[in-house]
Amino acid sequence: MLVKTIACIVFLLFAPNVLSQEPKLGAIAGRPVELNLVKADDLSPAAWPREQIELTQTSATVTSDANIYMLLQANGIAPDPGAFTIVYDLNPQITDVNSVAPNTVLQLPAVSAERGLQKILQNRELVELTVDPEIRSHLNARIEALQLLIPSVTQVIAEPSAQLELKNLIGWYQQIEKRFKRKTDPPLRQATLVELLNEADLLSSAIEGALKKHRQVTENERKQIAAIYADVRLEMTQYGEVLARAPPKAEGVYSVTVNVSGIDPKFIDGLRVYYTYNGLFRPLPAQPPITSFGFRQLGPGKSENLFMKNYWLWAAKDGDPNHPATPPYELHIDASSPASLSVDLRVPKGNQK
C-alpha cells in the first residue's frame, strides 16, 4: 500500500501522559468528528495511549490486495459508517467504493504520529469516528422525545390513516437512531443530518403545540407533517442497504442548474436562487421565516450540487429569501433522477423592481 501523509495536520487530540477513555474531538473534511479508541476484536472502549495522537488526511492506493477495509485499518481507523462518511466527503467523485478500480488513489482518514499509530496497531485497537457529533446528539435527543409522544397521537389527529402515518414517521426516526447507535447506518452528508434534525424539531413542535392547547393539529400542520413524512420516507430508502462487510454507497450527488428569466436582465442578474426541504417549506413570505439555503453564485444559469431529496426552489433578491421574485418550484430528486437536472424559473412582470 502506498501511503502519503498530507502535511496539514487536522487536529491535535490530546496531551501526552494522560490515560483516558474519554472521546476526543477533531475535524476533517470540513466536519467536526468525535474520536473513540476501541478494541478491534469486540469494539469495547480502550484507553488512549500516552503517545501523541493526531487525526490526519492521507492518500492511499487501492489494489487487488488492499481493499478499503484494509486501508482504513492500516491507518488505525475502524472501518464503520463514520469512517465511510469521511471517505466519501474526502473523495466527492466517488459514490461507491466497491466499484473503485485498482490503482485508484483515495484520500483517507488516518491516525498520524508514527509512534502513536504503531502503539494502537500493536494493541489491536482502532479509532472510531463519529461525524457531526453535536448534530447527532441533538437529533437523538429529539428522536427520544418524539417516542414519548406516540401515545398522544390519537389526541391530536382524529383520522386513523393519519394517525398511522404519524406513528410510522416517528418509528422511522427511531430506526435512524438505533441504526446509528449500532453503527449500521448509511454514510450521511451533513445536509441530511441538518434536514432530519430541523424536520424532527418541527414535527415535535406541531404535536406538542396541539397537546398544550388541547386541540387537533391544524390543516397547515397536517400538510407539514405529510411533507416531513415524504422527506423521511425518501431518506429511509438509504437504510435498505445492509453493510454486510461491503462498504455502503454514498448519497448520490445531483447537479441542479436553475435558469431565471424575465424582462429586466439587470434585475435578474442580482437574484440568488434559494432552496429548502419540502418538510420545512411554508408559503412565502412566512413568519417566522423558513430555514433556507442559497446557491453560492448570484444570477441565472448557476448550478449547485444537491442530494436525493424533496425541495422547493425560488429566486429572490440577495439576502432576502423570504420575499421570492419567482413562484417557488417543487423539485423531487430520487434514485431515478438524471445526474444533471435543469429548472426554469420566471420573474413575473410585477416583481421586477
CSV table of C-alpha atoms in Angstrom, one decimal:
chain,number,residue,atom,x,y,z
A,1,MET,CA,0.0,0.0,0.0
A,2,LEU,CA,1.3,3.4,-0.9
A,3,VAL,CA,0.5,5.9,1.8
A,4,LYS,CA,1.5,9.6,1.6
A,5,THR,CA,0.7,11.8,4.6
A,6,ILE,CA,-0.6,15.2,3.8
A,7,ALA,CA,1.4,17.9,5.5
A,8,CYS,CA,-1.6,19.6,7.1
A,9,ILE,CA,-2.5,18.1,10.5
A,10,VAL,CA,-6.2,18.4,11.1
A,11,PHE,CA,-6.4,18.5,14.9
A,12,LEU,CA,-4.3,17.7,18.0
A,13,LEU,CA,-6.3,15.3,20.0
A,14,PHE,CA,-4.8,15.3,23.5
A,15,ALA,CA,-1.7,16.0,25.5
A,16,PRO,CA,0.7,13.1,26.2
A,17,ASN,CA,0.9,11.2,29.5
A,18,VAL,CA,-2.9,11.4,30.0
A,19,LEU,CA,-4.6,8.0,30.0
A,20,SER,CA,-8.4,8.2,29.4
A,21,GLN,CA,-11.3,6.6,27.6
A,22,GLU,CA,-12.9,10.0,27.1
A,23,PRO,CA,-13.8,10.8,23.5
A,24,LYS,CA,-11.5,13.3,21.7
A,25,LEU,CA,-12.6,16.0,19.3
A,26,GLY,CA,-11.2,16.6,15.9
A,27,ALA,CA,-12.1,17.8,12.4
A,28,ILE,CA,-11.6,16.6,8.9
A,29,ALA,CA,-13.2,17.2,5.5
A,30,GLY,CA,-14.8,20.3,7.0
A,31,ARG,CA,-16.8,18.3,9.6
A,32,PRO,CA,-16.3,18.0,13.3
A,33,VAL,CA,-15.5,14.5,14.4
A,34,GLU,CA,-15.6,12.7,17.8
A,35,LEU,CA,-12.9,10.0,18.2
A,36,ASN,CA,-13.1,7.0,20.5
A,37,LEU,CA,-10.4,4.3,20.9
A,38,VAL,CA,-11.8,0.7,20.8
A,39,LYS,CA,-10.5,-2.8,20.8
A,40,ALA,CA,-10.5,-4.2,17.3
A,41,ASP,CA,-11.9,-7.6,18.2
A,42,ASP,CA,-15.1,-6.5,20.1
A,43,LEU,CA,-15.2,-2.7,19.7
A,44,SER,CA,-15.2,-2.3,23.5
A,45,PRO,CA,-13.7,1.0,24.8
A,46,ALA,CA,-10.0,1.3,25.3
A,47,ALA,CA,-7.8,3.9,27.0
A,48,TRP,CA,-5.8,6.3,24.8
A,49,PRO,CA,-2.0,5.7,24.8
A,50,ARG,CA,0.4,8.2,26.2
A,51,GLU,CA,1.9,8.8,22.7
A,52,GLN,CA,0.6,11.9,20.9
A,53,ILE,CA,-2.2,11.1,18.5
A,54,GLU,CA,-3.3,13.2,15.6
A,55,LEU,CA,-6.1,12.8,13.1
A,56,THR,CA,-4.9,13.5,9.6
A,57,GLN,CA,-5.8,13.0,5.9
A,58,THR,CA,-3.7,10.7,3.9
A,59,SER,CA,-3.6,9.3,0.4
A,60,ALA,CA,-3.7,5.5,-0.2
A,61,THR,CA,-3.8,3.4,-3.4
A,62,VAL,CA,-6.4,0.7,-3.8
A,63,THR,CA,-5.0,-2.5,-5.0
A,64,SER,CA,-6.3,-6.0,-5.6
A,65,ASP,CA,-4.7,-7.0,-2.3
A,66,ALA,CA,-5.7,-4.0,-0.3
A,67,ASN,CA,-9.4,-3.1,-0.1
A,68,ILE,CA,-11.0,-0.1,1.6
A,69,TYR,CA,-11.4,-2.1,4.9
A,70,MET,CA,-7.7,-3.0,5.0
A,71,LEU,CA,-6.6,0.5,4.1
A,72,LEU,CA,-8.6,2.1,6.9
A,73,GLN,CA,-7.4,-0.4,9.4
A,74,ALA,CA,-3.8,0.1,8.4
A,75,ASN,CA,-4.4,3.8,9.1
A,76,GLY,CA,-5.7,2.9,12.6
A,77,ILE,CA,-9.3,3.7,11.7
A,78,ALA,CA,-12.3,1.4,12.4
A,79,PRO,CA,-14.0,0.7,9.0
A,80,ASP,CA,-17.5,1.6,10.0
A,81,PRO,CA,-20.2,4.1,8.7
A,82,GLY,CA,-18.4,7.1,10.4
A,83,ALA,CA,-15.2,6.3,8.5
A,84,PHE,CA,-17.0,5.7,5.2
A,85,THR,CA,-18.8,9.1,5.6
A,86,ILE,CA,-15.4,10.8,5.8
A,87,VAL,CA,-14.1,8.7,2.9
A,88,TYR,CA,-16.9,9.9,0.7
A,89,ASP,CA,-16.6,13.5,1.8
A,90,LEU,CA,-12.8,13.4,1.0
A,91,ASN,CA,-13.5,11.8,-2.3
A,92,PRO,CA,-16.6,13.5,-3.7
A,93,GLN,CA,-16.0,11.9,-7.2
A,94,ILE,CA,-16.6,8.5,-5.6
A,95,THR,CA,-20.1,7.3,-4.8
A,96,ASP,CA,-19.4,3.6,-4.3
A,97,VAL,CA,-16.0,2.4,-3.0
A,98,ASN,CA,-16.9,-1.1,-4.0
A,99,SER,CA,-16.5,-0.2,-7.6
A,100,VAL,CA,-13.2,1.7,-7.3
A,101,ALA,CA,-10.7,0.3,-9.9
A,102,PRO,CA,-7.3,-1.0,-8.7
A,103,ASN,CA,-4.5,1.7,-8.6
A,104,THR,CA,-7.0,4.4,-7.8
A,105,VAL,CA,-5.7,6.8,-5.2
A,106,LEU,CA,-8.1,7.8,-2.5
A,107,GLN,CA,-8.0,10.4,0.3
A,108,LEU,CA,-8.5,8.6,3.7
A,109,PRO,CA,-8.7,9.5,7.4
A,110,ALA,CA,-5.7,8.2,9.4
A,111,VAL,CA,-4.1,8.2,12.8
A,112,SER,CA,-0.8,10.1,12.4
A,113,ALA,CA,2.3,10.3,14.6
A,114,GLU,CA,4.2,7.1,13.8
A,115,ARG,CA,4.7,6.0,17.4
A,116,GLY,CA,1.0,6.6,18.3
A,117,LEU,CA,-0.3,4.6,15.3
A,118,GLN,CA,2.3,1.9,16.0
A,119,LYS,CA,1.1,1.6,19.6
A,120,ILE,CA,-2.6,1.4,18.6
A,121,LEU,CA,-2.0,-1.3,16.0
A,122,GLN,CA,0.3,-3.3,18.4
A,123,ASN,CA,-2.5,-3.2,21.0
A,124,ARG,CA,-5.0,-4.4,18.3
A,125,GLU,CA,-7.0,-1.2,18.7
A,126,LEU,CA,-8.7,1.2,16.3
A,127,VAL,CA,-10.1,4.7,16.3
A,128,GLU,CA,-13.9,5.0,15.8
A,129,LEU,CA,-15.1,8.2,14.1
A,130,THR,CA,-18.5,9.8,14.9
A,131,VAL,CA,-19.1,12.6,12.4
A,132,ASP,CA,-21.1,15.8,13.4
A,133,PRO,CA,-21.4,14.6,17.0
A,134,GLU,CA,-23.3,17.7,18.2
A,135,ILE,CA,-25.9,17.4,15.4
A,136,ARG,CA,-26.2,13.7,16.1
A,137,SER,CA,-26.6,14.3,19.9
A,138,HIS,CA,-29.4,16.9,19.3
A,139,LEU,CA,-31.1,14.6,16.7
A,140,ASN,CA,-31.0,11.6,19.1
A,141,ALA,CA,-32.4,13.7,21.9
A,142,ARG,CA,-35.3,14.9,19.7
A,143,ILE,CA,-36.0,11.4,18.5
A,144,GLU,CA,-36.2,10.1,22.0
A,145,ALA,CA,-38.6,12.9,22.9
A,146,LEU,CA,-40.8,12.0,19.9
A,147,GLN,CA,-41.1,8.4,21.1
A,148,LEU,CA,-42.8,9.8,24.3
A,149,LEU,CA,-45.4,11.5,22.1
A,150,ILE,CA,-46.6,8.3,20.4
A,151,PRO,CA,-49.4,7.6,23.0
A,152,SER,CA,-50.7,11.2,22.4
A,153,VAL,CA,-51.0,10.8,18.6
A,154,THR,CA,-54.7,10.0,18.9
A,155,GLN,CA,-55.3,13.2,20.9
A,156,VAL,CA,-54.1,15.5,18.1
A,157,ILE,CA,-55.2,13.6,15.0
A,158,ALA,CA,-58.6,12.0,14.6
A,159,GLU,CA,-58.3,10.1,11.3
A,160,PRO,CA,-56.9,6.6,11.7
A,161,SER,CA,-54.9,6.7,8.5
A,162,ALA,CA,-53.2,10.0,9.5
A,163,GLN,CA,-52.6,8.6,13.0
A,164,LEU,CA,-50.8,5.5,11.4
A,165,GLU,CA,-48.8,7.8,9.1
A,166,LEU,CA,-47.6,9.9,12.0
A,167,LYS,CA,-46.7,6.8,14.1
A,168,ASN,CA,-44.8,5.3,11.2
A,169,LEU,CA,-42.9,8.6,10.8
A,170,ILE,CA,-41.8,8.6,14.4
A,171,GLY,CA,-40.9,4.9,14.0
A,172,TRP,CA,-38.6,5.8,11.1
A,173,TYR,CA,-36.9,8.3,13.3
A,174,GLN,CA,-36.4,5.7,15.9
A,175,GLN,CA,-34.9,3.4,13.4
A,176,ILE,CA,-32.5,6.1,12.4
A,177,GLU,CA,-31.3,6.5,16.0
A,178,LYS,CA,-31.0,2.7,16.5
A,179,ARG,CA,-29.0,2.2,13.3
A,180,PHE,CA,-26.6,5.0,14.3
A,181,LYS,CA,-26.0,3.5,17.7
A,182,ARG,CA,-25.5,0.1,16.2
A,183,LYS,CA,-23.2,1.5,13.6
A,184,THR,CA,-25.2,0.0,10.7
A,185,ASP,CA,-26.4,3.3,9.4
A,186,PRO,CA,-25.6,4.6,5.9
A,187,PRO,CA,-23.0,7.4,5.4
A,188,LEU,CA,-24.9,10.7,5.6
A,189,ARG,CA,-24.0,14.1,4.3
A,190,GLN,CA,-24.1,16.9,6.8
A,191,ALA,CA,-27.0,18.4,4.9
A,192,THR,CA,-29.1,15.3,5.5
A,193,LEU,CA,-28.4,15.4,9.2
A,194,VAL,CA,-29.4,19.0,9.3
A,195,GLU,CA,-32.6,18.2,7.4
A,196,LEU,CA,-33.5,15.3,9.7
A,197,LEU,CA,-32.9,17.5,12.8
A,198,ASN,CA,-34.8,20.5,11.6
A,199,GLU,CA,-37.8,18.4,10.5
A,200,ALA,CA,-37.8,16.5,13.8
A,201,ASP,CA,-37.9,19.8,15.6
A,202,LEU,CA,-40.9,21.0,13.5
A,203,LEU,CA,-42.7,17.7,14.0
A,204,SER,CA,-42.3,17.8,17.7
A,205,SER,CA,-43.4,21.4,17.8
A,206,ALA,CA,-46.6,20.7,15.9
A,207,ILE,CA,-47.5,17.8,18.2
A,208,GLU,CA,-46.6,19.5,21.5
A,209,GLY,CA,-48.3,22.7,20.4
A,210,ALA,CA,-51.5,20.9,19.8
A,211,LEU,CA,-51.3,19.0,23.1
A,212,LYS,CA,-50.6,22.1,25.1
A,213,LYS,CA,-53.7,23.9,23.7
A,214,HIS,CA,-55.8,20.7,23.9
A,215,ARG,CA,-56.6,20.8,20.2
A,216,GLN,CA,-56.2,18.8,16.9
A,217,VAL,CA,-53.3,19.8,14.7
A,218,THR,CA,-54.3,22.5,12.2
A,219,GLU,CA,-54.7,21.9,8.4
A,220,ASN,CA,-51.4,23.6,7.8
A,221,GLU,CA,-49.7,21.5,10.4
A,222,ARG,CA,-51.2,18.4,8.8
A,223,LYS,CA,-49.8,19.4,5.5
A,224,GLN,CA,-46.3,20.0,7.0
A,225,ILE,CA,-46.4,16.6,8.8
A,226,ALA,CA,-47.3,15.0,5.4
A,227,ALA,CA,-44.4,16.8,3.8
A,228,ILE,CA,-42.0,15.6,6.5
A,229,TYR,CA,-43.3,12.1,6.1
A,230,ALA,CA,-42.5,12.2,2.4
A,231,ASP,CA,-39.0,13.5,3.1
A,232,VAL,CA,-38.1,10.9,5.7
A,233,ARG,CA,-39.6,8.1,3.6
A,234,LEU,CA,-37.2,9.1,0.9
A,235,GLU,CA,-34.3,9.1,3.3
A,236,MET,CA,-35.2,5.6,4.6
A,237,THR,CA,-34.5,4.1,1.2
A,238,GLN,CA,-30.8,4.5,2.0
A,239,TYR,CA,-31.3,2.4,5.1
A,240,GLY,CA,-32.3,-0.5,3.0
A,241,GLU,CA,-28.7,-1.2,2.2
A,242,VAL,CA,-27.1,-3.7,4.6
A,243,LEU,CA,-23.5,-3.2,5.4
A,244,ALA,CA,-22.6,-7.0,5.5
A,245,ARG,CA,-18.9,-6.4,5.2
A,246,ALA,CA,-19.4,-4.4,2.0
A,247,PRO,CA,-18.8,-0.7,2.3
A,248,PRO,CA,-22.1,1.2,1.8
A,249,LYS,CA,-22.7,3.6,-1.1
A,250,ALA,CA,-22.6,7.4,-0.6
A,251,GLU,CA,-25.6,9.6,-1.0
A,252,GLY,CA,-25.9,10.5,-4.7
A,253,VAL,CA,-24.9,14.0,-5.8
A,254,TYR,CA,-27.0,15.7,-8.5
A,255,SER,CA,-26.1,18.9,-10.4
A,256,VAL,CA,-29.1,21.2,-10.5
A,257,THR,CA,-28.9,24.2,-12.8
A,258,VAL,CA,-31.6,26.9,-12.4
A,259,ASN,CA,-32.4,29.3,-15.2
A,260,VAL,CA,-34.2,32.5,-14.3
A,261,SER,CA,-35.9,34.6,-17.0
A,262,GLY,CA,-37.7,37.9,-17.1
A,263,ILE,CA,-37.8,41.2,-19.0
A,264,ASP,CA,-35.1,43.0,-16.9
A,265,PRO,CA,-31.7,41.2,-17.3
A,266,LYS,CA,-30.1,43.6,-14.8
A,267,PHE,CA,-32.6,42.8,-12.1
A,268,ILE,CA,-32.3,39.1,-12.7
A,269,ASP,CA,-28.5,39.2,-12.5
A,270,GLY,CA,-28.9,40.4,-8.9
A,271,LEU,CA,-31.1,37.5,-7.8
A,272,ARG,CA,-30.0,34.4,-5.9
A,273,VAL,CA,-31.6,31.0,-6.1
A,274,TYR,CA,-32.7,29.7,-2.7
A,275,TYR,CA,-34.0,26.3,-1.7
A,276,THR,CA,-35.3,24.4,1.3
A,277,TYR,CA,-36.5,20.9,2.0
A,278,ASN,CA,-40.2,20.0,1.4
A,279,GLY,CA,-40.9,19.4,5.1
A,280,LEU,CA,-39.6,22.9,6.1
A,281,PHE,CA,-41.4,24.9,3.4
A,282,ARG,CA,-44.3,27.2,4.0
A,283,PRO,CA,-45.9,29.7,1.7
A,284,LEU,CA,-43.7,32.8,1.3
A,285,PRO,CA,-43.4,35.3,2.8
A,286,ALA,CA,-43.6,33.3,6.1
A,287,GLN,CA,-43.5,34.4,9.7
A,288,PRO,CA,-41.2,33.3,11.2
A,289,PRO,CA,-39.1,33.0,8.1
A,290,ILE,CA,-38.4,29.4,7.0
A,291,THR,CA,-34.9,27.9,7.0
A,292,SER,CA,-33.4,28.2,3.5
A,293,PHE,CA,-30.1,27.8,1.7
A,294,GLY,CA,-28.7,29.9,-1.1
A,295,PHE,CA,-26.8,28.9,-4.2
A,296,ARG,CA,-23.2,30.0,-3.9
A,297,GLN,CA,-23.3,32.2,-7.0
A,298,LEU,CA,-25.7,35.1,-8.0
A,299,GLY,CA,-27.7,35.3,-11.2
A,300,PRO,CA,-29.4,32.9,-13.6
A,301,GLY,CA,-27.9,29.7,-15.0
A,302,LYS,CA,-26.0,28.8,-11.9
A,303,SER,CA,-25.6,25.3,-10.7
A,304,GLU,CA,-25.5,23.7,-7.2
A,305,ASN,CA,-24.8,20.1,-6.1
A,306,LEU,CA,-27.9,18.8,-4.3
A,307,PHE,CA,-28.7,15.4,-2.9
A,308,MET,CA,-31.6,12.9,-3.2
A,309,LYS,CA,-34.4,14.9,-1.5
A,310,ASN,CA,-37.6,16.8,-2.0
A,311,TYR,CA,-37.0,20.5,-2.5
A,312,TRP,CA,-38.7,23.9,-3.1
A,313,LEU,CA,-36.6,26.4,-5.1
A,314,TRP,CA,-37.2,30.1,-5.9
A,315,ALA,CA,-35.2,33.2,-6.8
A,316,ALA,CA,-35.1,36.3,-4.6
A,317,LYS,CA,-33.1,39.4,-4.0
A,318,ASP,CA,-29.8,38.5,-2.4
A,319,GLY,CA,-30.2,38.3,1.3
A,320,ASP,CA,-34.0,38.3,1.3
A,321,PRO,CA,-35.2,34.8,0.7
A,322,ASN,CA,-38.4,35.4,2.5
A,323,HIS,CA,-39.7,37.5,-0.4
A,324,PRO,CA,-39.5,35.5,-3.6
A,325,ALA,CA,-39.2,37.2,-7.0
A,326,THR,CA,-40.3,34.0,-8.7
A,327,PRO,CA,-43.1,31.5,-7.8
A,328,PRO,CA,-41.5,28.6,-5.8
A,329,TYR,CA,-40.8,25.4,-7.8
A,330,GLU,CA,-41.2,21.9,-6.3
A,331,LEU,CA,-38.3,19.6,-7.2
A,332,HIS,CA,-38.2,15.9,-6.4
A,333,ILE,CA,-34.8,14.1,-6.7
A,334,ASP,CA,-34.8,10.3,-6.3
A,335,ALA,CA,-32.7,7.4,-7.4
A,336,SER,CA,-34.2,7.5,-10.9
A,337,SER,CA,-33.3,11.2,-11.5
A,338,PRO,CA,-30.5,12.0,-14.0
A,339,ALA,CA,-27.2,13.2,-12.7
A,340,SER,CA,-27.8,16.7,-14.1
A,341,LEU,CA,-31.1,18.5,-13.8
A,342,SER,CA,-32.4,21.9,-15.1
A,343,VAL,CA,-35.1,24.1,-13.6
A,344,ASP,CA,-36.7,27.1,-15.2
A,345,LEU,CA,-38.0,30.0,-13.1
A,346,ARG,CA,-39.6,33.1,-14.4
A,347,VAL,CA,-40.0,36.5,-12.7
A,348,PRO,CA,-43.5,37.9,-13.2
A,349,LYS,CA,-43.6,41.4,-14.7
A,350,GLY,CA,-44.8,43.0,-11.4
A,351,ASN,CA,-41.9,41.6,-9.4
A,352,GLN,CA,-39.1,43.0,-11.5
A,353,LYS,CA,-38.3,46.0,-9.3
